[in-house]
JSON list of C-alpha atoms in Angstrom, two decimals:
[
{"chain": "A", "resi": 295, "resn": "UNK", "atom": "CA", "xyz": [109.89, 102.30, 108.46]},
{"chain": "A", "resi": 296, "resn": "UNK", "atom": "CA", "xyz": [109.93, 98.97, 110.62]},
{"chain": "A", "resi": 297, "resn": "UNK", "atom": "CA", "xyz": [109.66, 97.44, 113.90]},
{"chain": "A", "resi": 298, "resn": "UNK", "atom": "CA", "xyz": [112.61, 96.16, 115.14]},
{"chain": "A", "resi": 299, "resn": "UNK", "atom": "CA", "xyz": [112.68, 93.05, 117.59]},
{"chain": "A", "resi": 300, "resn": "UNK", "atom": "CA", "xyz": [115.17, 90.41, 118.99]},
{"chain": "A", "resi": 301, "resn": "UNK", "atom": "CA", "xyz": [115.03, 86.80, 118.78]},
{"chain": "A", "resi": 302, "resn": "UNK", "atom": "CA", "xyz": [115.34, 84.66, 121.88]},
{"chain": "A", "resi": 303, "resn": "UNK", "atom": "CA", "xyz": [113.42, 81.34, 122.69]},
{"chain": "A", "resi": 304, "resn": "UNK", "atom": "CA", "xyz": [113.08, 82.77, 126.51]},
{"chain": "A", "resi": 305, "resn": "UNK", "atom": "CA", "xyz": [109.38, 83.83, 127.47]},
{"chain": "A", "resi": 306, "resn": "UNK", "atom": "CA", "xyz": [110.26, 86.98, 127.29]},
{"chain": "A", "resi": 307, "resn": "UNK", "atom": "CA", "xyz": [111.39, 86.73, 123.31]},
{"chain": "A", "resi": 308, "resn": "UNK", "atom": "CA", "xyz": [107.90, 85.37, 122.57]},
{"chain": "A", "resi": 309, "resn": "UNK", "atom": "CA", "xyz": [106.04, 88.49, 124.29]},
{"chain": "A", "resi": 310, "resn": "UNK", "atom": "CA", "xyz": [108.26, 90.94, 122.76]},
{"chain": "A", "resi": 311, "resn": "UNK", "atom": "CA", "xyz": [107.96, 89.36, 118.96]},
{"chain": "A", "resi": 312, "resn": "UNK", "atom": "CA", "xyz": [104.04, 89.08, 119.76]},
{"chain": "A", "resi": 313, "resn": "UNK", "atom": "CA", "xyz": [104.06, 92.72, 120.62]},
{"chain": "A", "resi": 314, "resn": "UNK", "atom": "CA", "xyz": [106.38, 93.73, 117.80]},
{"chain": "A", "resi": 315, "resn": "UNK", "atom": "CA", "xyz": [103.72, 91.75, 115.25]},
{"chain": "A", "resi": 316, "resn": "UNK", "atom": "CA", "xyz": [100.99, 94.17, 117.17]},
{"chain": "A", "resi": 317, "resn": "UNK", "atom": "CA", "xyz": [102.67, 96.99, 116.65]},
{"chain": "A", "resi": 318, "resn": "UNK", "atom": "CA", "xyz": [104.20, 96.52, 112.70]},
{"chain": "A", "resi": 319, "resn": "UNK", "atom": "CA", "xyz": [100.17, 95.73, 111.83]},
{"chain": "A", "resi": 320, "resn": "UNK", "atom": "CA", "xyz": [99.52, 99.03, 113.47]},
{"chain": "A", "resi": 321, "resn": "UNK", "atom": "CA", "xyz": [102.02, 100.79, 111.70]},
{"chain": "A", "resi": 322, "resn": "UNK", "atom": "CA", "xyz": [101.76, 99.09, 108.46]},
{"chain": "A", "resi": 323, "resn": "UNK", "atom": "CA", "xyz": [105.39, 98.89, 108.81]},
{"chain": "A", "resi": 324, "resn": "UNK", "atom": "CA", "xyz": [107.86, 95.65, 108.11]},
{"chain": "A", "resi": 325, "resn": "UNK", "atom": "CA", "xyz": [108.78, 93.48, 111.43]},
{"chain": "A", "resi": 326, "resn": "UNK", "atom": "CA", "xyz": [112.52, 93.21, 111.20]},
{"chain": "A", "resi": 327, "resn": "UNK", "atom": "CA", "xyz": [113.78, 89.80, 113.15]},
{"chain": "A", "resi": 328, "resn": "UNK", "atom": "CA", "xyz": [117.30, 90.13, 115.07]},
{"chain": "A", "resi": 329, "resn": "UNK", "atom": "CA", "xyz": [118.98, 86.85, 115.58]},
{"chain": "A", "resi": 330, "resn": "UNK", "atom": "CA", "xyz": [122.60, 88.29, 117.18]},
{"chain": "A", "resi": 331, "resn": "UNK", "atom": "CA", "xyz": [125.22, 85.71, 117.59]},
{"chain": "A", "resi": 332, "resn": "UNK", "atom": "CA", "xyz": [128.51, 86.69, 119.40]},
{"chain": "A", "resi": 333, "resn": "UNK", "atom": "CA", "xyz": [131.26, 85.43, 117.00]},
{"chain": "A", "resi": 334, "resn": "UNK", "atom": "CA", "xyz": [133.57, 82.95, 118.88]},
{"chain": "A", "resi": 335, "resn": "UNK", "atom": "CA", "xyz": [131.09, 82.49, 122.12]},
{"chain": "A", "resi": 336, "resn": "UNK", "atom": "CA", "xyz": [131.17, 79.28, 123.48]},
{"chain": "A", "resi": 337, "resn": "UNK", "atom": "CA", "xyz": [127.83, 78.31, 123.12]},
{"chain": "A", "resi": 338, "resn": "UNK", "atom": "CA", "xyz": [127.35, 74.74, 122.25]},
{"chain": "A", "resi": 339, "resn": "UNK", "atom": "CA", "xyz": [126.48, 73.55, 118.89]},
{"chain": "A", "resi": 340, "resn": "UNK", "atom": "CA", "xyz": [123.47, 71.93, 119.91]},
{"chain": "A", "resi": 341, "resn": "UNK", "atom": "CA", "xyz": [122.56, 75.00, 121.34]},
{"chain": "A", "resi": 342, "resn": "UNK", "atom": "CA", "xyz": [123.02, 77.33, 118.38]},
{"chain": "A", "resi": 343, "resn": "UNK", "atom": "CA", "xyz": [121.53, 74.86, 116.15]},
{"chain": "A", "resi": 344, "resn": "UNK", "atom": "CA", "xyz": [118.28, 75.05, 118.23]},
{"chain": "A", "resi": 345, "resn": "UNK", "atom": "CA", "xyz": [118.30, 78.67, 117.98]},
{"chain": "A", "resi": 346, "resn": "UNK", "atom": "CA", "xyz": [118.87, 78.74, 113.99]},
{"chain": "A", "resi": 347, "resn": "UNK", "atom": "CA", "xyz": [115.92, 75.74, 113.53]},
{"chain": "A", "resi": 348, "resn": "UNK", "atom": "CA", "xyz": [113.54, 78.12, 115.79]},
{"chain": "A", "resi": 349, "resn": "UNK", "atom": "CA", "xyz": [114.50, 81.26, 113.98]},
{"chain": "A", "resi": 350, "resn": "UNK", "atom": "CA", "xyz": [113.84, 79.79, 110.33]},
{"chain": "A", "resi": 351, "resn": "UNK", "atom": "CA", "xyz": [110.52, 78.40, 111.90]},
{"chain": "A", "resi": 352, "resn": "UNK", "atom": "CA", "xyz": [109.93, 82.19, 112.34]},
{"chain": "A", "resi": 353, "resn": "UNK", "atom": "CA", "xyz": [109.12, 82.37, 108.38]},
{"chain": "A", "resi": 354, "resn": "UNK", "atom": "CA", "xyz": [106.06, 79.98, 108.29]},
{"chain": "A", "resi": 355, "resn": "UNK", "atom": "CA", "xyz": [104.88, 81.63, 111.64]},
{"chain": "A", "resi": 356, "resn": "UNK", "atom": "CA", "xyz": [105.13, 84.97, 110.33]},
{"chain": "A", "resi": 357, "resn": "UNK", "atom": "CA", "xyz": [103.94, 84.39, 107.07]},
{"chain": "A", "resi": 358, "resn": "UNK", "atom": "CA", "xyz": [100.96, 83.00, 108.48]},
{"chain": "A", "resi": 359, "resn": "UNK", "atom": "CA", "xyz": [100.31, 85.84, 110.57]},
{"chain": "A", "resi": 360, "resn": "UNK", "atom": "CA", "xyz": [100.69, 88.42, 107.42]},
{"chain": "A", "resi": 361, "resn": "UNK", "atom": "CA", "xyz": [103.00, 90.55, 108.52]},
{"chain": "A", "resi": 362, "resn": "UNK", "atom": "CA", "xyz": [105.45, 91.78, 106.40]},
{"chain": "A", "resi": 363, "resn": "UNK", "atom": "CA", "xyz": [109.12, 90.73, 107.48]},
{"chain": "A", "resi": 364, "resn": "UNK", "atom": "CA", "xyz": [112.71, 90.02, 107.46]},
{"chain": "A", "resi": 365, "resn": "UNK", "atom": "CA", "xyz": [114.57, 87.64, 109.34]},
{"chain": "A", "resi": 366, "resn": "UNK", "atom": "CA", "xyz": [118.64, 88.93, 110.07]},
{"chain": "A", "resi": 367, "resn": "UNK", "atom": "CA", "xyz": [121.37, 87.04, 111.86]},
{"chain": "A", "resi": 368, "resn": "UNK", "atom": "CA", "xyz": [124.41, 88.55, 112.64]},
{"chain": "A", "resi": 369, "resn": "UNK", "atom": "CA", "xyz": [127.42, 87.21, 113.99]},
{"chain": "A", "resi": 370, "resn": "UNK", "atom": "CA", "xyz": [129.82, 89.93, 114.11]},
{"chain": "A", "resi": 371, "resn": "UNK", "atom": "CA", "xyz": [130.78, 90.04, 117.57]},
{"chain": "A", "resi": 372, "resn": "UNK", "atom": "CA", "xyz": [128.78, 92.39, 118.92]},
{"chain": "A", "resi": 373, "resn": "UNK", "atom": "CA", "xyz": [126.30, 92.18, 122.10]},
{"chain": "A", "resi": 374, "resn": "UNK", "atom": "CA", "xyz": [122.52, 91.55, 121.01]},
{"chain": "A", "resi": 375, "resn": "UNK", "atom": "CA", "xyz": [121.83, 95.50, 122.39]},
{"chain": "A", "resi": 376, "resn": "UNK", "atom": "CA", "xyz": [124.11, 96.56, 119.87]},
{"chain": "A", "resi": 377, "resn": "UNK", "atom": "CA", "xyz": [122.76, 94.52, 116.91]},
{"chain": "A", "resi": 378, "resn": "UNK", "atom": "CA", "xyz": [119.04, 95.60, 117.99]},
{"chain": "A", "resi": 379, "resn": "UNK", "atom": "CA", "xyz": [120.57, 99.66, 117.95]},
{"chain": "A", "resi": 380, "resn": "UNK", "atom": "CA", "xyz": [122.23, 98.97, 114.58]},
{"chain": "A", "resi": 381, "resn": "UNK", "atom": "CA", "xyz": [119.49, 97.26, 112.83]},
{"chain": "A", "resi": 382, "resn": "UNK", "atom": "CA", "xyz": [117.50, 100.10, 114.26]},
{"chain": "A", "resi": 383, "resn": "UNK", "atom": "CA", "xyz": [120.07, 102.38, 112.18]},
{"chain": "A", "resi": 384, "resn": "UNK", "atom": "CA", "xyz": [120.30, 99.77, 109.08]},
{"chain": "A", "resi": 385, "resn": "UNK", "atom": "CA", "xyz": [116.71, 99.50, 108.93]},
{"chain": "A", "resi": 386, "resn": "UNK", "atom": "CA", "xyz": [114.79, 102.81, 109.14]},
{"chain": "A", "resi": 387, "resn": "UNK", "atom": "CA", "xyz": [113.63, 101.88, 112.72]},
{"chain": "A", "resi": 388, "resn": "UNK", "atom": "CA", "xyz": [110.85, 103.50, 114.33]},
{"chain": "A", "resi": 389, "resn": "UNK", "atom": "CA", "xyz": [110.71, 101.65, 117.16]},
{"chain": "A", "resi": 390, "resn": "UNK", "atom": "CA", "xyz": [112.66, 98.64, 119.21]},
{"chain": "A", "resi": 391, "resn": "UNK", "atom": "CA", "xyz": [110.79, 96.15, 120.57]},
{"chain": "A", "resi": 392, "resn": "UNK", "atom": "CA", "xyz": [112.35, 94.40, 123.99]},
{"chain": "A", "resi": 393, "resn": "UNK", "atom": "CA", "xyz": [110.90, 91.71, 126.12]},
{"chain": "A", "resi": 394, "resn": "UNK", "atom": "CA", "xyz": [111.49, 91.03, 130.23]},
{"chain": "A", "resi": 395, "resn": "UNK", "atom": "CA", "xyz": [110.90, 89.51, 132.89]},
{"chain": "A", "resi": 396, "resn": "UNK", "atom": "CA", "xyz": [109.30, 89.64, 136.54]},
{"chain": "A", "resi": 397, "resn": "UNK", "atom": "CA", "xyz": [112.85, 90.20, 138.63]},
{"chain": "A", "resi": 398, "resn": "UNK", "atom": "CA", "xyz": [113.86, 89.89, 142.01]},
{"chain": "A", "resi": 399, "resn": "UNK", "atom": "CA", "xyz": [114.06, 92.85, 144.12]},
{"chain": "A", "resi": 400, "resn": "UNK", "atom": "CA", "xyz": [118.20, 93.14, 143.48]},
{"chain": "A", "resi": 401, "resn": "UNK", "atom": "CA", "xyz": [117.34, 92.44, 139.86]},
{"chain": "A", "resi": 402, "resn": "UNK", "atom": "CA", "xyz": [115.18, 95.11, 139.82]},
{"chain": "A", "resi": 403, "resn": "UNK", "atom": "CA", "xyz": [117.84, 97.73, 140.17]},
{"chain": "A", "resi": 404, "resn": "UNK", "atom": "CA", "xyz": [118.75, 96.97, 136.59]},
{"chain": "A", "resi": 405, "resn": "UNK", "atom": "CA", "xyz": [116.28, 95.78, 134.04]},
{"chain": "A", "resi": 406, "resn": "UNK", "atom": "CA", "xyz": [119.24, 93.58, 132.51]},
{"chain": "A", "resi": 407, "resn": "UNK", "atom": "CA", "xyz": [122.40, 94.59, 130.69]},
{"chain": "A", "resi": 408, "resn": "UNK", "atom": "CA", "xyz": [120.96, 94.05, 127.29]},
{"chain": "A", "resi": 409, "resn": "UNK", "atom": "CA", "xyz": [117.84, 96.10, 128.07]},
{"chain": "A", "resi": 410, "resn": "UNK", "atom": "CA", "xyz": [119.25, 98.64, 129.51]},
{"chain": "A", "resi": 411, "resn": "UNK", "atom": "CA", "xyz": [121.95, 98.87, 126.91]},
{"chain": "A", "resi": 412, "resn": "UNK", "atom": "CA", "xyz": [119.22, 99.11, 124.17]},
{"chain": "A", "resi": 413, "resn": "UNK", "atom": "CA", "xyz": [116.88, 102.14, 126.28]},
{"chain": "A", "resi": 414, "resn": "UNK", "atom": "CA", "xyz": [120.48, 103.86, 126.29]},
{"chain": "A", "resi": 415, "resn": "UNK", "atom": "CA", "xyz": [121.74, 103.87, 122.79]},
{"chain": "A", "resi": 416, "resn": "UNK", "atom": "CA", "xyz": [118.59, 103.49, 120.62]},
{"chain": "A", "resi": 417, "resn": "UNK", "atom": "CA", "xyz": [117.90, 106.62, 118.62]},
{"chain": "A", "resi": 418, "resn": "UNK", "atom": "CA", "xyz": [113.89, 105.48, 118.28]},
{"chain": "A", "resi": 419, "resn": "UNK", "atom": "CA", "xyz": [111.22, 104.80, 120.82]},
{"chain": "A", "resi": 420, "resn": "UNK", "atom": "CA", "xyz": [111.82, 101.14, 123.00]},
{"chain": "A", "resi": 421, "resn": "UNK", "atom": "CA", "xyz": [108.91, 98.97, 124.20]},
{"chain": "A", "resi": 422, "resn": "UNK", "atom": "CA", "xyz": [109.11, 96.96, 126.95]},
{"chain": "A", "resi": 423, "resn": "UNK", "atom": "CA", "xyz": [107.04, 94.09, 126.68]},
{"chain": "A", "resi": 424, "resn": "UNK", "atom": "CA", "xyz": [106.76, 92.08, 130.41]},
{"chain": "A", "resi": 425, "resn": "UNK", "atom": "CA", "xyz": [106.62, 88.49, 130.43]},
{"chain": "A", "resi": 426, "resn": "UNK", "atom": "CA", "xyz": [103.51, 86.89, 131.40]},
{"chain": "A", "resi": 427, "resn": "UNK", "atom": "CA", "xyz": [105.46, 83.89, 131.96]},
{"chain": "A", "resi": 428, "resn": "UNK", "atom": "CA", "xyz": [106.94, 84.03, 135.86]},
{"chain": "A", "resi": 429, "resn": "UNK", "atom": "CA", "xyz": [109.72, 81.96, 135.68]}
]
């Protein structure tokens, strides 16, 4: 069984690994990492190379918290949602693990697209993990 989470460097990535460490220690259950990079987006290298030096940082972090783990990064195209629901499948999932954010009234109406894609295609349990962070 494991704990699936995503990896972002937004406030609300932090609170939702945090939470997924919580939870895998709980379990006794391996914390698996989802990097998801869209193939072909348009993201600048600087920008990607950010994200892949903070993700391998993830290791020491992780290891120093002893949790068991493993770090994934896909780049196959697909929307972060759909990695998080297919390493969910891949994986033995028994839970997802999403962060958010405080939103505006509008933005409350929808949690945001990737959130909202996960609550309605995962085939485990989803916790959402709030920001403490008000951006």
């Amino acid at each position: 069984m494991a704990i699936i989470v995503g990896f972002t460097r937004a406030s609300e990535g932090r609170a939702a690994l945090d939470r997924a460490v919580q939870e895998a220690r709980l379990r006794d259950a391996e914390l698996v990492v989802v990097h998801s990079l869209k193939g072909g987006e348009r993201d600048e290298l600087e920008t990607v190379l950010a994200y892949r030096e903070e993700f391998a940082a993830l290791e020491t972090d992780l290891s120093e918290r002893g949790v068991r783990f493993r770090l994934i990064e896909y780049a196959r195209g697909n929307s972060p949602a759909e990695d998080l629901v297919a390493a969910a499948a891949e994986h033995d999932g028994e839970l997802i693990v999403i962060g958010y954010r405080r939103r505006s009234p509008v933005g409350k109406l929808v949690l945001g697209s990737n959130a909202q894609d996960v609550l309605m295609h995962a085939e485990c349990p989803v916790l959402a993990v709030r920001s403490s962070d008000e951006d």
